[in-house]
mmCIF file of C-alpha atoms in Angstrom:
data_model
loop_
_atom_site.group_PDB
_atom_site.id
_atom_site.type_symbol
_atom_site.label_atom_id
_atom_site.label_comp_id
_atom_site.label_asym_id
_atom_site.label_seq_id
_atom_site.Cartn_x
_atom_site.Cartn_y
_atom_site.Cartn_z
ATOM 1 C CA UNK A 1 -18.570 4.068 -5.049
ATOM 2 C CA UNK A 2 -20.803 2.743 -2.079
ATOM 3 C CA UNK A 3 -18.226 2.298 0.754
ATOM 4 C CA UNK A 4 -18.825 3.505 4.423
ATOM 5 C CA UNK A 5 -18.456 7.421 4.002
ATOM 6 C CA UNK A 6 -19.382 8.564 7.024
ATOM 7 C CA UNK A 7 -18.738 10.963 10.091
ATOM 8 C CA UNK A 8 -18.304 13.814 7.730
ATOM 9 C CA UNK A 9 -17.182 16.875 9.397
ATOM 10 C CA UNK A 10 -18.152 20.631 8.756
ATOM 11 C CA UNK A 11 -14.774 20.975 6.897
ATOM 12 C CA UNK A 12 -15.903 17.872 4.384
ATOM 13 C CA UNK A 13 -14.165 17.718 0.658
ATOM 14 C CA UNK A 14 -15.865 15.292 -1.949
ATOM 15 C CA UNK A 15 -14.257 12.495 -3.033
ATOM 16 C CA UNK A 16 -13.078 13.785 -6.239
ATOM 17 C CA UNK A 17 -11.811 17.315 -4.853
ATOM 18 C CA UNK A 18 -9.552 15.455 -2.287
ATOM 19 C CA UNK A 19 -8.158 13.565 -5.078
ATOM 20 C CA UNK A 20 -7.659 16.917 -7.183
ATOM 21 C CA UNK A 21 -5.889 18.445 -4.526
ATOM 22 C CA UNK A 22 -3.731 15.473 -3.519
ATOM 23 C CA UNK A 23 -2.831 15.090 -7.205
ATOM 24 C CA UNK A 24 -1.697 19.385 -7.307
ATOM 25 C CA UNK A 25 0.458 18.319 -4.195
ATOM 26 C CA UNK A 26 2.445 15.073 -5.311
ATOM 27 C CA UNK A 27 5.697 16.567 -6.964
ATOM 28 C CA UNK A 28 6.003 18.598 -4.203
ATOM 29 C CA UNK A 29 5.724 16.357 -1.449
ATOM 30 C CA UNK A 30 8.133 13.848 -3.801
ATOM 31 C CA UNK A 31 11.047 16.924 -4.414
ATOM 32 C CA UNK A 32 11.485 17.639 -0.970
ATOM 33 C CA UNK A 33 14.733 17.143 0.048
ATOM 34 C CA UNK A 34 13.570 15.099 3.134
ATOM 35 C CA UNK A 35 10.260 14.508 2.960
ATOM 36 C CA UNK A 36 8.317 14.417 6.072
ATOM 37 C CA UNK A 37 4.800 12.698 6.869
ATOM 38 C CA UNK A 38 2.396 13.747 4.676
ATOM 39 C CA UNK A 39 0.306 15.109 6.639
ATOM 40 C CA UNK A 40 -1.474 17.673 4.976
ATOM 41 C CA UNK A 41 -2.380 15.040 2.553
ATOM 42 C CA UNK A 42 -3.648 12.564 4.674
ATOM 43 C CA UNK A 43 -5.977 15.495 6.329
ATOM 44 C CA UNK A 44 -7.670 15.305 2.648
ATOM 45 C CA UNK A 45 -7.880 11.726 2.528
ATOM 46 C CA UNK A 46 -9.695 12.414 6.365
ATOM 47 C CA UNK A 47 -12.225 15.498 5.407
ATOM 48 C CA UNK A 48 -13.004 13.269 2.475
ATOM 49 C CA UNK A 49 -14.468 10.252 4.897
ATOM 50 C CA UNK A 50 -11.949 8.076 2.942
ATOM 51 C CA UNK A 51 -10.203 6.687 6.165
ATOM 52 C CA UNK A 52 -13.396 5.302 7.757
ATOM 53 C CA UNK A 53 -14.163 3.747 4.217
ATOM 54 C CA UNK A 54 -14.114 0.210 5.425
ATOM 55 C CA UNK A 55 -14.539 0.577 9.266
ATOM 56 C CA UNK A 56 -18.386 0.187 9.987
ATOM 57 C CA UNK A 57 -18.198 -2.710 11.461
ATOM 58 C CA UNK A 58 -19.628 -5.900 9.308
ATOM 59 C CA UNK A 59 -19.875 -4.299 6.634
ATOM 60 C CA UNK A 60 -17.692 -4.564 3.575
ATOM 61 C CA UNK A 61 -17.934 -2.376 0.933
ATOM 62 C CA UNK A 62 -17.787 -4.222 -2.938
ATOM 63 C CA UNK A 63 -14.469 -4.885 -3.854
ATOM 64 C CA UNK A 64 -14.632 -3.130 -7.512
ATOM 65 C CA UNK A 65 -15.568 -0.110 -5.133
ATOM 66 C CA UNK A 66 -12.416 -0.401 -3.082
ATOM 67 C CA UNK A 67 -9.696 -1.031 -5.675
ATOM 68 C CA UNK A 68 -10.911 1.462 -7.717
ATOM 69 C CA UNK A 69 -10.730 4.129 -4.723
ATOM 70 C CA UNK A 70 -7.006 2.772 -4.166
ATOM 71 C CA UNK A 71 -6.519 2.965 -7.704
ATOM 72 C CA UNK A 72 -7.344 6.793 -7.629
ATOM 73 C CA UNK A 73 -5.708 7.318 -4.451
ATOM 74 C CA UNK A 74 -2.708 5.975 -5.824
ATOM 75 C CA UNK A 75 -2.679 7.755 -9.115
ATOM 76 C CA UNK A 76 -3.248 10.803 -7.623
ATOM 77 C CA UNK A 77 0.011 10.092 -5.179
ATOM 78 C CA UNK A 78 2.078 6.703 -4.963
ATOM 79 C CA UNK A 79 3.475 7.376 -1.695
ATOM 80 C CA UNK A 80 -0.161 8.745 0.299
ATOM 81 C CA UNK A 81 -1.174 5.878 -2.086
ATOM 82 C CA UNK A 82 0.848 3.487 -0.148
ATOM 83 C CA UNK A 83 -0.132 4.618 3.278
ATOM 84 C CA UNK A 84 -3.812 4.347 2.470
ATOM 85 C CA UNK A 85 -3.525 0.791 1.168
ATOM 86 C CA UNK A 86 -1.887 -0.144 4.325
ATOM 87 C CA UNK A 87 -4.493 1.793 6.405
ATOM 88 C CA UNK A 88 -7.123 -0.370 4.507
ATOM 89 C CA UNK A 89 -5.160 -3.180 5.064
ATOM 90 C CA UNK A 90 -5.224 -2.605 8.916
ATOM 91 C CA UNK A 91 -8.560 -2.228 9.052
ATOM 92 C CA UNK A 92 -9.818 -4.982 7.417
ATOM 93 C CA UNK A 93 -7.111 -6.801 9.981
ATOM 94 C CA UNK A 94 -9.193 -5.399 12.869
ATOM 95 C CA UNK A 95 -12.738 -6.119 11.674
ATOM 96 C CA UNK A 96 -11.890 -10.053 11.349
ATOM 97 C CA UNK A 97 -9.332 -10.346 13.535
ATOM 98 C CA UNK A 98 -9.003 -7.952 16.423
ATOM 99 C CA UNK A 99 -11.007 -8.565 19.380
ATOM 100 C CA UNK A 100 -14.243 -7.172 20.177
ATOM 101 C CA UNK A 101 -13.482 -5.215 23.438
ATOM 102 C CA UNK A 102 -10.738 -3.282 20.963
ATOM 103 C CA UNK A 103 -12.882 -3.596 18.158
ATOM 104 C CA UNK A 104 -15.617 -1.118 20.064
ATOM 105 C CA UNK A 105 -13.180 1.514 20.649
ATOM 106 C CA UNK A 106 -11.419 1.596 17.547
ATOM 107 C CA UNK A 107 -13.543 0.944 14.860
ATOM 108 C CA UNK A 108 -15.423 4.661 15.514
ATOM 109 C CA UNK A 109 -12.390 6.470 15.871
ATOM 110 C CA UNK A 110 -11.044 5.097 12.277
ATOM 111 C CA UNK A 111 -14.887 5.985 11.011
ATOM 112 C CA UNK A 112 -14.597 9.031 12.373
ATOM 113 C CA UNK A 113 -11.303 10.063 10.831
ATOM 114 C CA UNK A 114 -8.979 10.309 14.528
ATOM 115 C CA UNK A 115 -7.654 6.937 14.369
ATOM 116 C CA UNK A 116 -4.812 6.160 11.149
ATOM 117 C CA UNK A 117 -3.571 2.605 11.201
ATOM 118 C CA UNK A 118 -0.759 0.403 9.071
ATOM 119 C CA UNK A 119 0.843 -2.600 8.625
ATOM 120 C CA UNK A 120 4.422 -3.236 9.252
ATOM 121 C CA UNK A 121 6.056 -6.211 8.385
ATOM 122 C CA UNK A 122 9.544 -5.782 6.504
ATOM 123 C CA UNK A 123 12.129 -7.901 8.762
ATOM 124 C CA UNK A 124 15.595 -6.103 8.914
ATOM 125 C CA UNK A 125 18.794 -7.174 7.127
ATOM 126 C CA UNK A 126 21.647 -8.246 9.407
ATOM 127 C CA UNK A 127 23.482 -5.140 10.447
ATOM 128 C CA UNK A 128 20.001 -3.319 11.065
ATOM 129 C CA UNK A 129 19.197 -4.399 14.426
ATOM 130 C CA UNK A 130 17.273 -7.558 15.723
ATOM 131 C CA UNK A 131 13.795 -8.616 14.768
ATOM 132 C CA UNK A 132 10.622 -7.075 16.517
ATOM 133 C CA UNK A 133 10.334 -9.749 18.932
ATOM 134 C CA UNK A 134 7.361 -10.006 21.539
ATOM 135 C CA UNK A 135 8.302 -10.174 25.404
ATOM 136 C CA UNK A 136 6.838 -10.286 28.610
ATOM 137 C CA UNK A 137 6.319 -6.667 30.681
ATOM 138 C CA UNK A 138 5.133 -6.018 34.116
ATOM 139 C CA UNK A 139 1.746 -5.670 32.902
ATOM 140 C CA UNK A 140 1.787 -7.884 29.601
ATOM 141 C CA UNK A 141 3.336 -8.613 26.709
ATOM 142 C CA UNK A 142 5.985 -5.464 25.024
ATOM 143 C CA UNK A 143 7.649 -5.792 21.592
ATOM 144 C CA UNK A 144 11.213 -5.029 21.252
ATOM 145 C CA UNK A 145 13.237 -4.785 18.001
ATOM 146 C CA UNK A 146 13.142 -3.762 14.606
ATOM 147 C CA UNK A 147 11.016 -3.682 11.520
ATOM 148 C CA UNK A 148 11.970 -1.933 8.553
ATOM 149 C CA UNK A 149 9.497 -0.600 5.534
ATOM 150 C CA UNK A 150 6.955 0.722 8.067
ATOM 151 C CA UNK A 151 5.208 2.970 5.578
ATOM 152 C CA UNK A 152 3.859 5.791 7.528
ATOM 153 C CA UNK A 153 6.013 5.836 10.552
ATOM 154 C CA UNK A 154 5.914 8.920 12.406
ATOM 155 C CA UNK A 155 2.207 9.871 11.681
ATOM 156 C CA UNK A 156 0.189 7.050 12.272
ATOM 157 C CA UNK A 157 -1.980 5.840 15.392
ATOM 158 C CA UNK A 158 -1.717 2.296 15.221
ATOM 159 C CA UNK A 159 0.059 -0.420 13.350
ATOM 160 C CA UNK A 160 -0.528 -3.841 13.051
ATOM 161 C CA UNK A 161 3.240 -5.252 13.674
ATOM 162 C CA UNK A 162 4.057 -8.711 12.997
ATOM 163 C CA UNK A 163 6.148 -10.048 15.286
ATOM 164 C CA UNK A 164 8.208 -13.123 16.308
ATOM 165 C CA UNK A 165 6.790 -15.267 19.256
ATOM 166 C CA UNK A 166 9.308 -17.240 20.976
ATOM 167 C CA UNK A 167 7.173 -20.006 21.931
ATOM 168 C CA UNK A 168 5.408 -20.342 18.540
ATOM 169 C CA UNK A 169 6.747 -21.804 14.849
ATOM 170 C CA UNK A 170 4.750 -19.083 13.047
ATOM 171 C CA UNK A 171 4.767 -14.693 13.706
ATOM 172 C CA UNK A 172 2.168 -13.299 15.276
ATOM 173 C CA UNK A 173 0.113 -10.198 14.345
ATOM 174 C CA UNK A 174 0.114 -7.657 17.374
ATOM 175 C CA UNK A 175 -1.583 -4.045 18.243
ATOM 176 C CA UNK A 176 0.924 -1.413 18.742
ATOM 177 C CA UNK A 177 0.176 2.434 19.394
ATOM 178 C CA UNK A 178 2.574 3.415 16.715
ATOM 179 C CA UNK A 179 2.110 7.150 18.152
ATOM 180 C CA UNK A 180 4.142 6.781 21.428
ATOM 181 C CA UNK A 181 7.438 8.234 21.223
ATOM 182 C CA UNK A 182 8.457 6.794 24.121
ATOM 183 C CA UNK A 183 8.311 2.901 22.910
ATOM 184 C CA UNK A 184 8.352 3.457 19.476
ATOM 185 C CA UNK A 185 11.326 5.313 17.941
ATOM 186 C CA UNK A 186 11.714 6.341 14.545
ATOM 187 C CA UNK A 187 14.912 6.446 12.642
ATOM 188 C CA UNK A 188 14.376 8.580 9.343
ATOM 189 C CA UNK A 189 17.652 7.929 8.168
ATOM 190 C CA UNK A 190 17.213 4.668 7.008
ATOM 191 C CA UNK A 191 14.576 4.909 3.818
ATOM 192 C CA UNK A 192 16.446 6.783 1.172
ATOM 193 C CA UNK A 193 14.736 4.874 -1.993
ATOM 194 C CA UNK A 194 14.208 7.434 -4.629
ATOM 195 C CA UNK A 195 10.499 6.063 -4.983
ATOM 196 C CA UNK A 196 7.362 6.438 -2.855
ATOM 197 C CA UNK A 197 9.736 9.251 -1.209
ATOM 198 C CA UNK A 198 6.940 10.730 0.834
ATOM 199 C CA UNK A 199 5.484 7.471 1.902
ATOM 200 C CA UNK A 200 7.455 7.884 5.478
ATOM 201 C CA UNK A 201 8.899 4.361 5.084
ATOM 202 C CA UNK A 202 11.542 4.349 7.600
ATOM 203 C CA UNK A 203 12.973 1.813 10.518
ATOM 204 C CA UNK A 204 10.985 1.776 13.080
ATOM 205 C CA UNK A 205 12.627 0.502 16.422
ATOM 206 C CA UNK A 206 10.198 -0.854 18.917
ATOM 207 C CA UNK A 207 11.348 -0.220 22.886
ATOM 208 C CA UNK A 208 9.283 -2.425 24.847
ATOM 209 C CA UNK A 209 6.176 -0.884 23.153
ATOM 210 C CA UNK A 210 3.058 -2.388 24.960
ATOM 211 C CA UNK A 211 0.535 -5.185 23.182
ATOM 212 C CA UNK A 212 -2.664 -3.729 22.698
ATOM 213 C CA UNK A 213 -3.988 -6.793 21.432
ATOM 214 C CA UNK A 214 -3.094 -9.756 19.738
ATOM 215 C CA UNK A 215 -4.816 -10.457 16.379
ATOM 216 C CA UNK A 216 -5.686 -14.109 16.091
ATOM 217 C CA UNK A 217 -3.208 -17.106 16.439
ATOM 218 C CA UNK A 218 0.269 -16.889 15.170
ATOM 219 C CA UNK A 219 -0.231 -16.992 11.257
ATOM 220 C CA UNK A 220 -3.140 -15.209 11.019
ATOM 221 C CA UNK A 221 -1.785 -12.386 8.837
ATOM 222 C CA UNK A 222 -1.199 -15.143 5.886
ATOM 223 C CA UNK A 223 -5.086 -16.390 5.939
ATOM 224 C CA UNK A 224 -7.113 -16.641 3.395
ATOM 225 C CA UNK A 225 -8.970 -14.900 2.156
ATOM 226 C CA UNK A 226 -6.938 -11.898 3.357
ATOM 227 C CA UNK A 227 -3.957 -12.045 2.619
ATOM 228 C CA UNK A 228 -4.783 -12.589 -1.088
ATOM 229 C CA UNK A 229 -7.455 -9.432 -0.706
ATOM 230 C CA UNK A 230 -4.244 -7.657 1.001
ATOM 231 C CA UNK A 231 -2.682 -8.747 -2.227
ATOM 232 C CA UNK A 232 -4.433 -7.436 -4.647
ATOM 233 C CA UNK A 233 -5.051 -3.836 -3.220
ATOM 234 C CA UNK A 234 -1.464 -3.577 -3.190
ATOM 235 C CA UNK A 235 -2.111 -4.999 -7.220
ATOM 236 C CA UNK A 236 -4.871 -1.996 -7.751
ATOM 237 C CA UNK A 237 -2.164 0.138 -6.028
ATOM 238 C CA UNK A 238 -0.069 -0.542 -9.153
ATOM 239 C CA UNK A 239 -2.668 0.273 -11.206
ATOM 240 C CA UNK A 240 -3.041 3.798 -10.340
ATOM 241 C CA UNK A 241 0.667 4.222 -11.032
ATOM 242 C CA UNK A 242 0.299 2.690 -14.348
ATOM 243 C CA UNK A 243 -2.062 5.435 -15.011
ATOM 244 C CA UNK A 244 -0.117 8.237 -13.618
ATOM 245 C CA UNK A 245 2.636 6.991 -15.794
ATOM 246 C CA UNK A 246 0.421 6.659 -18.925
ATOM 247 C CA UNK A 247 -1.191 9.997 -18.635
ATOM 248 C CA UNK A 248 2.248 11.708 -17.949
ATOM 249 C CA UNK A 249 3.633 10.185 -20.808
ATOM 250 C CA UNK A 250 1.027 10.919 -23.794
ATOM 251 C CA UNK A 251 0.833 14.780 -22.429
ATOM 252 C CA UNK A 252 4.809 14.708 -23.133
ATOM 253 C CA UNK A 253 4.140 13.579 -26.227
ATOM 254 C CA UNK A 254 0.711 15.348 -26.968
ATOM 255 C CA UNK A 255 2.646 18.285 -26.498
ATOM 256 C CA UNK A 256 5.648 18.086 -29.456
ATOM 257 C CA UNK A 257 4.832 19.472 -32.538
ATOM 258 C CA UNK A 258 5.142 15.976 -34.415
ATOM 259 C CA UNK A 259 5.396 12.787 -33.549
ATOM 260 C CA UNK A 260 5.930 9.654 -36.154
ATOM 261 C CA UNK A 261 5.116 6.320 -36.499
ATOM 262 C CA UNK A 262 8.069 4.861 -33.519
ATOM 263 C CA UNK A 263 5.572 7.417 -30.687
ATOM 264 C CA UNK A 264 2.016 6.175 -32.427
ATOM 265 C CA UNK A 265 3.553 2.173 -31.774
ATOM 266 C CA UNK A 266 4.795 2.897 -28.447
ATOM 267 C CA UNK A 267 1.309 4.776 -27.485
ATOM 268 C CA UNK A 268 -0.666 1.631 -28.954
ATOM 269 C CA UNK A 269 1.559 -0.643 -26.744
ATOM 270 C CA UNK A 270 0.999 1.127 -23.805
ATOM 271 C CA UNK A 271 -2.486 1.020 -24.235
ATOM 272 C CA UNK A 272 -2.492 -2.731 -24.528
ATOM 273 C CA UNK A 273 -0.456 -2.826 -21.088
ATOM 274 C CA UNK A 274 -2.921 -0.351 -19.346
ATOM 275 C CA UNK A 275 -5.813 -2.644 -20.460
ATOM 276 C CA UNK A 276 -4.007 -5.521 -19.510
ATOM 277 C CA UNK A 277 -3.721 -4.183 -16.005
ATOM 278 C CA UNK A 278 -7.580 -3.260 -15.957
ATOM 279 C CA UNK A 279 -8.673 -6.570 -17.529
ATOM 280 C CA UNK A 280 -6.703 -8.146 -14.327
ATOM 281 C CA UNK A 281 -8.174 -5.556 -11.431
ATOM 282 C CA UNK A 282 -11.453 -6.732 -13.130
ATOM 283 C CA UNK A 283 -10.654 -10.425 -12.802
ATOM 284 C CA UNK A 284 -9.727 -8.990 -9.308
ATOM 285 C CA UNK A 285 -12.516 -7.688 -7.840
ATOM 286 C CA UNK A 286 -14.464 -10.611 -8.914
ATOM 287 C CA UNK A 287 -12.320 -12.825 -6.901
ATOM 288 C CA UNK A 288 -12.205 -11.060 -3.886
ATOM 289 C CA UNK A 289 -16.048 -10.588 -3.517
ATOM 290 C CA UNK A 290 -16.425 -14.768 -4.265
ATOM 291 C CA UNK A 291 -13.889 -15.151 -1.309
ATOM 292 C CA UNK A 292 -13.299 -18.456 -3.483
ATOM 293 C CA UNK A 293 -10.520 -21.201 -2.788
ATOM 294 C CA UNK A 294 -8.979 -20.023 -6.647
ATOM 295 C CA UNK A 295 -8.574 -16.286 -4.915
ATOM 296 C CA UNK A 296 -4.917 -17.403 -3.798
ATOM 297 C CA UNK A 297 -4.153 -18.100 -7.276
ATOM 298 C CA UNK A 298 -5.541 -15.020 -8.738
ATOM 299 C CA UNK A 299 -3.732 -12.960 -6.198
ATOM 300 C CA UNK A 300 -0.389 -14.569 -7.959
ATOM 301 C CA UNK A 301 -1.377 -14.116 -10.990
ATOM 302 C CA UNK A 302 -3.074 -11.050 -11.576
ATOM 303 C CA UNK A 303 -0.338 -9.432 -9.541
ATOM 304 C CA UNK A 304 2.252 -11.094 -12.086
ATOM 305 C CA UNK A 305 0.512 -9.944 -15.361
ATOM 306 C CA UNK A 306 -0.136 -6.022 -13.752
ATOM 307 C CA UNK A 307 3.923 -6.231 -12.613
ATOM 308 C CA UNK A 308 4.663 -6.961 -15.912
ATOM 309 C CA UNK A 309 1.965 -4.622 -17.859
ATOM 310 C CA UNK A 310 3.657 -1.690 -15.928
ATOM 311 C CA UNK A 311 7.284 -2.858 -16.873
ATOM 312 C CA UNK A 312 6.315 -2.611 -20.423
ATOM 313 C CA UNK A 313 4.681 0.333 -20.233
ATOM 314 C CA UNK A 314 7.570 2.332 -18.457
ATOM 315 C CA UNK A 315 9.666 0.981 -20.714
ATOM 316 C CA UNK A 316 7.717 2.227 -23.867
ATOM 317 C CA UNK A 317 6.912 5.420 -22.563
ATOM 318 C CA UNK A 318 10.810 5.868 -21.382
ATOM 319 C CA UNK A 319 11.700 4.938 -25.092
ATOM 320 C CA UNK A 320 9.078 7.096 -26.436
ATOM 321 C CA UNK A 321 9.651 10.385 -24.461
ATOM 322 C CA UNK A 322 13.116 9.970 -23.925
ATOM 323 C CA UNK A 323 15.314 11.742 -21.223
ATOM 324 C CA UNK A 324 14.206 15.368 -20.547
ATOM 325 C CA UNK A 325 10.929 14.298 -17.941
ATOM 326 C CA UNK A 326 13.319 11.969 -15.987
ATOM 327 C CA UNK A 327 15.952 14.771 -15.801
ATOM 328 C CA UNK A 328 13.326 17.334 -14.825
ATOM 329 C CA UNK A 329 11.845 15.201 -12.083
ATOM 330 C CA UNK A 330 8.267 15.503 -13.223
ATOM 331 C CA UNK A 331 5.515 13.234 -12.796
ATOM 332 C CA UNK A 332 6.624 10.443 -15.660
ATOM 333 C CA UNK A 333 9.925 10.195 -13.189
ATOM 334 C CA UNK A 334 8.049 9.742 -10.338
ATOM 335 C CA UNK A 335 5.179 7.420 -11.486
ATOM 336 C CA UNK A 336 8.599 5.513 -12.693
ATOM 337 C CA UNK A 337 10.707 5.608 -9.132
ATOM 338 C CA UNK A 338 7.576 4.860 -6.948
ATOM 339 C CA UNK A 339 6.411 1.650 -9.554
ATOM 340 C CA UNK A 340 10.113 0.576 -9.806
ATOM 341 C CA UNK A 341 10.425 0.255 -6.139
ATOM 342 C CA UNK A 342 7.018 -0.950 -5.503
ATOM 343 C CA UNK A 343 7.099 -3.832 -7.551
ATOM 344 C CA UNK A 344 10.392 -5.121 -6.393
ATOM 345 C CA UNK A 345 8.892 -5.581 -2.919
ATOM 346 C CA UNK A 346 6.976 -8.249 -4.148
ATOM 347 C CA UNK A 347 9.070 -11.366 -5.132
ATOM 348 C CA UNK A 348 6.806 -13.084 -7.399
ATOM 349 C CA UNK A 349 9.062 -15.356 -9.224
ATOM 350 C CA UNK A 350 9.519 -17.978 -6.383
ATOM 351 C CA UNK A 351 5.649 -18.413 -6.266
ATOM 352 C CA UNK A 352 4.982 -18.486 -9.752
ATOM 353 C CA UNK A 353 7.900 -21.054 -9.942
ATOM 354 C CA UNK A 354 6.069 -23.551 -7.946
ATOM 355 C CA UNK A 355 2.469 -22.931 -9.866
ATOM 356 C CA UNK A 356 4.475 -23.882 -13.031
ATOM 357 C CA UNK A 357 6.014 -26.814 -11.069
ATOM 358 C CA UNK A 358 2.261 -28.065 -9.879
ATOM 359 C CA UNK A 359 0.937 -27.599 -13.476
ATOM 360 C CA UNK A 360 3.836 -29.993 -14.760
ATOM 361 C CA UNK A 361 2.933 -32.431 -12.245
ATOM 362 C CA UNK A 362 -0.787 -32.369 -13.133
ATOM 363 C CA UNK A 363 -1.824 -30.877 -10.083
#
């Protein structure tokens, strides 16, 4: 991997022992009763240079560098898995889109490890309070309201919120410090998912919480090519669950003293899923480093084959290994909850619906 690694501090872990030690950690973090911000694991992903892996600014590292890094972040734990892709996410938000003046102050403290960022944009259901909604302050604009899914709430130093503006058709994409109590309140009782269960995804209620910064024009967090590069890091995300979920399930069945021909066919297929899903992160990284008008499509697409590669491949391995590692809770149940829940948040069907539609019309 060649990505920015830098402002390594006398306390520095390689790459690989941060992921070891994340990995020892994951049940743990996912059986606590109410798990907290996973702090201790994000220090590893910090000693490790990881969080400044995409900050120096104008640079971008390969992309078959960076999904395979959230790939092995993610296999070695969904929910610090999910955190990371949305601190990668943020950053990449900053380097194109955030001004310069905030550019200059934040892009060393992210290289250096001080500065954690996300992005929030899960709109509440009625009932949950109303929409994060930008407004005018004394001394600028302050957001008000609610967003809901804000993975890493509670430990991170920034989030990149977006936000309705009342005088524009489209949200906007705004700066928050996510770390002031005072403006932005957390309620932990809303995220109860049994997946990504240490991922901190909870309500986060925004109390006149000052604008940093505005990031672009209202839309800017659906441009191409980002959002599609957003996309697929989420997609390489999935991958990494895929092979938690693989690797769980042939050491259940390594493990027995026999297995017959029904384990050997379900092993086979979930080794054609797994290499569908890396065939597809391939196809990925290709398209994200070409930047390419097609990148939208293979976004859709590659997302839509991994969805349904890890689908099959729970399935099989569920099938295979039967009920005893789901009622233990061990790491074939939790590769399972976190890619369960994962994958419903993105609703594929309507956009692959109108691809199909296009096709029939020639287009």
């Amino acid at each position: 991997m060649t990505g920015a690694i830098v402002a390594r501090s006398v306390d520095a872990l390689s790459i690989g022992d941060a992921l070891t030690e994340l990995a020892k950690g994951a049940n743990q973090r996912d059986h606590a009763a109410s798990p907290a911000f996973p702090r201790t694991a994000v220090e590893l992903l910090r000693r490790s240079g990881l969080l400044g892996w995409n900050a120096v600014q104008g640079s971008r590292p390969p992309a078959a560098d960076e999904l395979s890094l959230v790939r092995a972040v993610s296999r070695a734990d969904g929910s610090v898995g999910r955190i990371f892709d949305g601190h990668l996410n943020g950053v990449e938000r900053l380097q194109v889109h955030g001004p310069e003046v905030l550019q200059r102050t934040e892009l060393p403290a992210i290289q250096a490890g001080e500065l954690t960022v996300g992005v929030w944009g899960g709109e509440p259901r009625p009932g949950e309070g109303l929409p994060a909604t930008i407004e005018s302050g004394d001394s600028g604009e302050v957001l008000s309201g609610v967003k809901t899914f804000c993975s890493g709430a509670g430990g991170l130093g920034r989030a990149l919120v977006l936000a309705h503006d009342p005088v524009a058709e489209k949200p906007a994409a705004v700066w928050i410090d996510a770390s002031d109590p005072d403006t932005v309140r957390v309620d932990e009782s809303w995220y109860r998912s049994s997946g990504l269960r240490a991922s901190a995804s909870h309500r986060v209620i925004f109390e006149r919480a000052p604008i940093l910064a505005r990031f672009g024009e209202p839309g800017a967090l659906t441009e191409q090519p980002w959002f599609g590069r957003d996309a697929l890091r989420t997609a390489a995300m999935w991958v990494g669950l895929i092979d938690t979920a693989f690797a769980a399930a042939l050491e259940d069945l390594q493990q027995r003293p026999q297995n017959t021909a029904l384990e050997e066919l379900a092993v086979g297929r979930m080794l054609t899923a797994r290499d569908t899903a890396n065939v597809w992160l391939e196809q990925a990284a290709r398209a994200m480093d070409a930047g390419g008008p097609d990148l939208p499509a293979v976004a859709l697409h590659a997302r839509a084959a991994i969805a349904g590669a890890a689908r099959a491949l729970l399935d099989e391995a569920a099938r295979a290994c039967g009920s005893v590692p789901f009622a233990t809770g061990g790491t074939l149940d939790r590769a399972r909850r976190d890619l369960e829940l994962f994958l419903l948040q993105h609703r594929l069907d309507p956009m692959l619906a109108r691809a199909g539609a296009s096709a029939l019309r020639g287009q």
